[in-house]
PDB file of C-alpha atoms in Angstrom:
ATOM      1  CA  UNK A 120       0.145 -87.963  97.126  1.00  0.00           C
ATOM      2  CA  UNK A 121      -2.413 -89.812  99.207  1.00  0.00           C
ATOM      3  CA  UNK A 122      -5.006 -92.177  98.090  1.00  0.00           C
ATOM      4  CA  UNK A 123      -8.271 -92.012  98.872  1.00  0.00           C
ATOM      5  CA  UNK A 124     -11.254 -94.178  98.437  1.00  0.00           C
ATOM      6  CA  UNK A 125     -15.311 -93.756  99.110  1.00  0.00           C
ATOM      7  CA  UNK A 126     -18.114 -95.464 100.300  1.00  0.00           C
ATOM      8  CA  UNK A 127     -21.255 -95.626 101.722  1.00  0.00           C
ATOM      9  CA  UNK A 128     -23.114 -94.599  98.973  1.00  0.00           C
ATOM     10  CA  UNK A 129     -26.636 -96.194  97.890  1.00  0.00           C
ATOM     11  CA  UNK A 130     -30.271 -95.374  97.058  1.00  0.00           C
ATOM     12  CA  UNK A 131     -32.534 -93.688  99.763  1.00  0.00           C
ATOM     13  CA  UNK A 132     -35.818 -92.473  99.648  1.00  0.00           C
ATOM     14  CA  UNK A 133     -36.502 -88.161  99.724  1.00  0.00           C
ATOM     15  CA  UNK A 134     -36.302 -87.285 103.472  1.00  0.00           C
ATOM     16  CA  UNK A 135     -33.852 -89.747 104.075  1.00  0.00           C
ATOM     17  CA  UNK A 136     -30.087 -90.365 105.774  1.00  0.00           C
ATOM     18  CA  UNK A 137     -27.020 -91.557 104.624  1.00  0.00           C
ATOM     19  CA  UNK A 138     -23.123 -90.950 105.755  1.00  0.00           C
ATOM     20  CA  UNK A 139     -20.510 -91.280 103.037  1.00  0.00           C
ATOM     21  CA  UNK A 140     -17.018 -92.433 104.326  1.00  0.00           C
ATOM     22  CA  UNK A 141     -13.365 -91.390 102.462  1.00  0.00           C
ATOM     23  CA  UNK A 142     -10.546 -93.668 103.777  1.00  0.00           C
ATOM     24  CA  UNK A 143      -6.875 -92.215 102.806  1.00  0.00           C
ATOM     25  CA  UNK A 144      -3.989 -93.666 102.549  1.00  0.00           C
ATOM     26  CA  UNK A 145      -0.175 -92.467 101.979  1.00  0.00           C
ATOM     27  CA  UNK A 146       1.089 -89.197 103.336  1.00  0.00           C
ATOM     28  CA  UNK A 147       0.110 -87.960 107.312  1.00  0.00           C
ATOM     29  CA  UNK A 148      -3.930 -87.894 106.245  1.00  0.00           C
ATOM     30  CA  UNK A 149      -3.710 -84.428 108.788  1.00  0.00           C
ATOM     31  CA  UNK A 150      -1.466 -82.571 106.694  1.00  0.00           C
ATOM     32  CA  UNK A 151      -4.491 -82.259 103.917  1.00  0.00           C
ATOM     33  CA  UNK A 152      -7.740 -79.772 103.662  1.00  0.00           C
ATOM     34  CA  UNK A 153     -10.494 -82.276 102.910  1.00  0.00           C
ATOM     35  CA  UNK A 154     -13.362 -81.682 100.703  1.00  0.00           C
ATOM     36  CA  UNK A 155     -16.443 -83.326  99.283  1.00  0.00           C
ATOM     37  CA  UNK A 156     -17.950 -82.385  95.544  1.00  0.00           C
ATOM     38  CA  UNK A 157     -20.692 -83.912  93.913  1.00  0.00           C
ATOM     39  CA  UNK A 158     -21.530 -84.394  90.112  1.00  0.00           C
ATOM     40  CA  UNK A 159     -24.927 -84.736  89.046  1.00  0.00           C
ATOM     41  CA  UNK A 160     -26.127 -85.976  86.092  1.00  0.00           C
ATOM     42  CA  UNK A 161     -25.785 -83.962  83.168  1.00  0.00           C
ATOM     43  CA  UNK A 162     -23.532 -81.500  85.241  1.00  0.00           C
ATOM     44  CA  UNK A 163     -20.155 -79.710  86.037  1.00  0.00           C
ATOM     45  CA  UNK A 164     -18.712 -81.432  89.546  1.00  0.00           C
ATOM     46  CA  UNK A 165     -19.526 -79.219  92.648  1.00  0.00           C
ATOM     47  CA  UNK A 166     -17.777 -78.080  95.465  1.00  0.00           C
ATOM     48  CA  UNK A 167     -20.465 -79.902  98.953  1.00  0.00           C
ATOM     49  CA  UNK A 168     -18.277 -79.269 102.091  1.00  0.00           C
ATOM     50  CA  UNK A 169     -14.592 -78.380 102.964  1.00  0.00           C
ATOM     51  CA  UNK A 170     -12.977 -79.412 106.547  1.00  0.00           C
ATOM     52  CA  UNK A 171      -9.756 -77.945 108.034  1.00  0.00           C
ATOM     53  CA  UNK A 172      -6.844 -80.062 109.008  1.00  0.00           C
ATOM     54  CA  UNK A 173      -7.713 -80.531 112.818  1.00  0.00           C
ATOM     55  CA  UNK A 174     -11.397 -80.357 111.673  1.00  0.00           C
ATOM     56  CA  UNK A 175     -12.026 -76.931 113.688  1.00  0.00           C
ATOM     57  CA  UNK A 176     -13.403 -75.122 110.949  1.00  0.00           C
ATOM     58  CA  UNK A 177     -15.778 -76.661 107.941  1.00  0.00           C
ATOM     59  CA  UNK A 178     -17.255 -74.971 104.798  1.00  0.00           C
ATOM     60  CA  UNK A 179     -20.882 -75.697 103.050  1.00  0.00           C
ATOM     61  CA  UNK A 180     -22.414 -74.899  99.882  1.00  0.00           C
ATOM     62  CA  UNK A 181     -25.510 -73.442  99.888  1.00  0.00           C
ATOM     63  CA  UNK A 182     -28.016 -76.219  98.717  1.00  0.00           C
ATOM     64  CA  UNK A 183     -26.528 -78.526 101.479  1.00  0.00           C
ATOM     65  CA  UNK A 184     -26.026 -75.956 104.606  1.00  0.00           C
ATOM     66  CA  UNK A 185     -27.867 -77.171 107.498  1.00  0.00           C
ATOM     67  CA  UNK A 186     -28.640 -80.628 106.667  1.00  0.00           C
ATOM     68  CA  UNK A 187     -24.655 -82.206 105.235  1.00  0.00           C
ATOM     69  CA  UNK A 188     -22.447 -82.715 107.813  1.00  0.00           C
ATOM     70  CA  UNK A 189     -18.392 -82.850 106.976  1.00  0.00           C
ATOM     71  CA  UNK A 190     -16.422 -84.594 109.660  1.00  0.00           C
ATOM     72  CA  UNK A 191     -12.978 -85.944 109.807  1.00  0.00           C
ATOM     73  CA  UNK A 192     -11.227 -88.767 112.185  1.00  0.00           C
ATOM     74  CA  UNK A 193      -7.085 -88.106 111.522  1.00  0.00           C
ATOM     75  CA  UNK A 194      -6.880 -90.981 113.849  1.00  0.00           C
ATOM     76  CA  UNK A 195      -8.732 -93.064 111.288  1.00  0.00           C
ATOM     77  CA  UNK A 196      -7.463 -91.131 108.174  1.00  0.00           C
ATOM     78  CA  UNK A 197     -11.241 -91.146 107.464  1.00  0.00           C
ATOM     79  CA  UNK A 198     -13.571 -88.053 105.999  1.00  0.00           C
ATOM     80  CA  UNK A 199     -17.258 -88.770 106.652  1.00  0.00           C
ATOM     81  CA  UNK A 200     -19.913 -86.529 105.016  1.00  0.00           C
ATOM     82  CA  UNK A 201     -23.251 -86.931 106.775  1.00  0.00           C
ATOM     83  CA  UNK A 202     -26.148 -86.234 104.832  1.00  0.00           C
ATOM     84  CA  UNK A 203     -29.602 -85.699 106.059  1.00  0.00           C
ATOM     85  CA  UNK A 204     -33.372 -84.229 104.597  1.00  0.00           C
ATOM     86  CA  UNK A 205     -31.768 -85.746 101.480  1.00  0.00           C
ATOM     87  CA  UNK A 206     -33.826 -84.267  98.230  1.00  0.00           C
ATOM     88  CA  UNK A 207     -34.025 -85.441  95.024  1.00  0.00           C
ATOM     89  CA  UNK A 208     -31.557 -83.180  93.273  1.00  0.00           C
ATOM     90  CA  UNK A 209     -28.654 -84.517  96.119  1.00  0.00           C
ATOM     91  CA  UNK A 210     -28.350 -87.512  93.307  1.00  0.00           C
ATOM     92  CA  UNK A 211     -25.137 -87.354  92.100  1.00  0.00           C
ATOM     93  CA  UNK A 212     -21.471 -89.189  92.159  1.00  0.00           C
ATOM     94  CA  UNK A 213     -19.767 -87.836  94.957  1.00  0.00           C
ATOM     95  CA  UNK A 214     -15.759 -87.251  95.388  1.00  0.00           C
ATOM     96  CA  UNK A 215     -14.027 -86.780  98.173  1.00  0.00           C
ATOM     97  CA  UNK A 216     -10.324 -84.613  97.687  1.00  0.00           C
ATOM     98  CA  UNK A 217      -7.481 -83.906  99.611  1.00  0.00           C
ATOM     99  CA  UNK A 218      -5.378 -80.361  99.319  1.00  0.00           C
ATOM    100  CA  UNK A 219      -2.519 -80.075 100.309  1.00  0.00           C
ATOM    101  CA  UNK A 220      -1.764 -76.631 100.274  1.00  0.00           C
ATOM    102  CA  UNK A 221      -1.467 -74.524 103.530  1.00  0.00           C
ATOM    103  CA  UNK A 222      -3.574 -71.554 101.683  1.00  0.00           C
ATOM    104  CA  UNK A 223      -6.104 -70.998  99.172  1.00  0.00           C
ATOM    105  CA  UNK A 224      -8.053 -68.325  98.230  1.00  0.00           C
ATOM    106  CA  UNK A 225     -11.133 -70.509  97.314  1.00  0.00           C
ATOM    107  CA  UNK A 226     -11.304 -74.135  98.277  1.00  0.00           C
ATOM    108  CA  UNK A 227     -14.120 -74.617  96.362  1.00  0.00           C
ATOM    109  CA  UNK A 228     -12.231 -74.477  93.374  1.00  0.00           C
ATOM    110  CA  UNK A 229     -11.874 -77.951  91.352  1.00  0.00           C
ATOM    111  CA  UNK A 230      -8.758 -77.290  90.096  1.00  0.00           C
ATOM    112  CA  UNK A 231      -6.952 -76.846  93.859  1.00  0.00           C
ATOM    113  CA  UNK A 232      -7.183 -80.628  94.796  1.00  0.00           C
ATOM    114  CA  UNK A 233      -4.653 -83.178  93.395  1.00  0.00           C
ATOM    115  CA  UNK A 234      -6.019 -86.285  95.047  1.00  0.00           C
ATOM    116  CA  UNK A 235      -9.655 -87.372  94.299  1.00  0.00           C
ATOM    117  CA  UNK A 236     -11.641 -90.435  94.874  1.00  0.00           C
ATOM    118  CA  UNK A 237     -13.189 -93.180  92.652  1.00  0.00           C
ATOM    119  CA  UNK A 238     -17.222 -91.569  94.150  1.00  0.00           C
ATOM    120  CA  UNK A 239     -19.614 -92.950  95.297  1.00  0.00           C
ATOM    121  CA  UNK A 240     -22.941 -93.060  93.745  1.00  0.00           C
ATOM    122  CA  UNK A 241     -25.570 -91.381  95.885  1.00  0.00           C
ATOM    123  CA  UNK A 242     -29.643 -91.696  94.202  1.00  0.00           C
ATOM    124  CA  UNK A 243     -32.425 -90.286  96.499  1.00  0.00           C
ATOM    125  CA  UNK A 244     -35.999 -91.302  94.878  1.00  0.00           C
ATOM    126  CA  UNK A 245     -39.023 -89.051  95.478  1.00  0.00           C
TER     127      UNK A 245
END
């Protein structure tokens, strides 16, 4: 199990910038696929952005691709999701979530990831 906590959340104006941060703690933080979801208001929780263990390869759901960022420090045990161009519909609680398993067929699915964060609220104002 490994513990992980958010932050950097906050209100920003449409257009805007912020970086989210997930610190872990407990098992080797590099032994985990890393993930971001979001919940809005009013809605099922959302697969953002996935990361690979050495952070080679990273994953994006459509409404974010091109202007989120996923990132990882395993010297820091630290998950950062950069956001940029944020919109109003970005609002939403976000998670971050660590899987442990060495294969999945979808890693957008909810259900894979053990370990989840408190979120971090995120409210972009038009």
């Amino acid at each position: 199990q490994v513990q992980l906590v958010e932050s950097g959340g906050g209100l920003v104006q449409a257009g805007g910038s912020l970086r989210l941060s997930c610190a872990a703690s407990g098992r080797p933080f590099s032994a985990y696929y890393m993930s971001w979801f979001r919940r809005a208001p009013g809605k099922e929780r959302r697969f953002v952005a996935g990361i690979t263990w050495t952070g080679t390869d990273t994953f994006y759901a459509d409404p974010v691709q091109g202007r989120f960022t996923i990132s990882r420090d395993n010297a820091k045990n630290t998950v950062y999701l950069q956001m940029s161009s944020l919109k109003p519909e970005d609002t939403a609680v976000y998670y971050c979530a660590a899987d442990g398993a060495a294969w999945r067929a979808d890693r957008g699915r909810e259900a894979n990831y053990n370990d989840w964060g408190q979120g971090t609220q995120v409210t972009v104002s038009s």
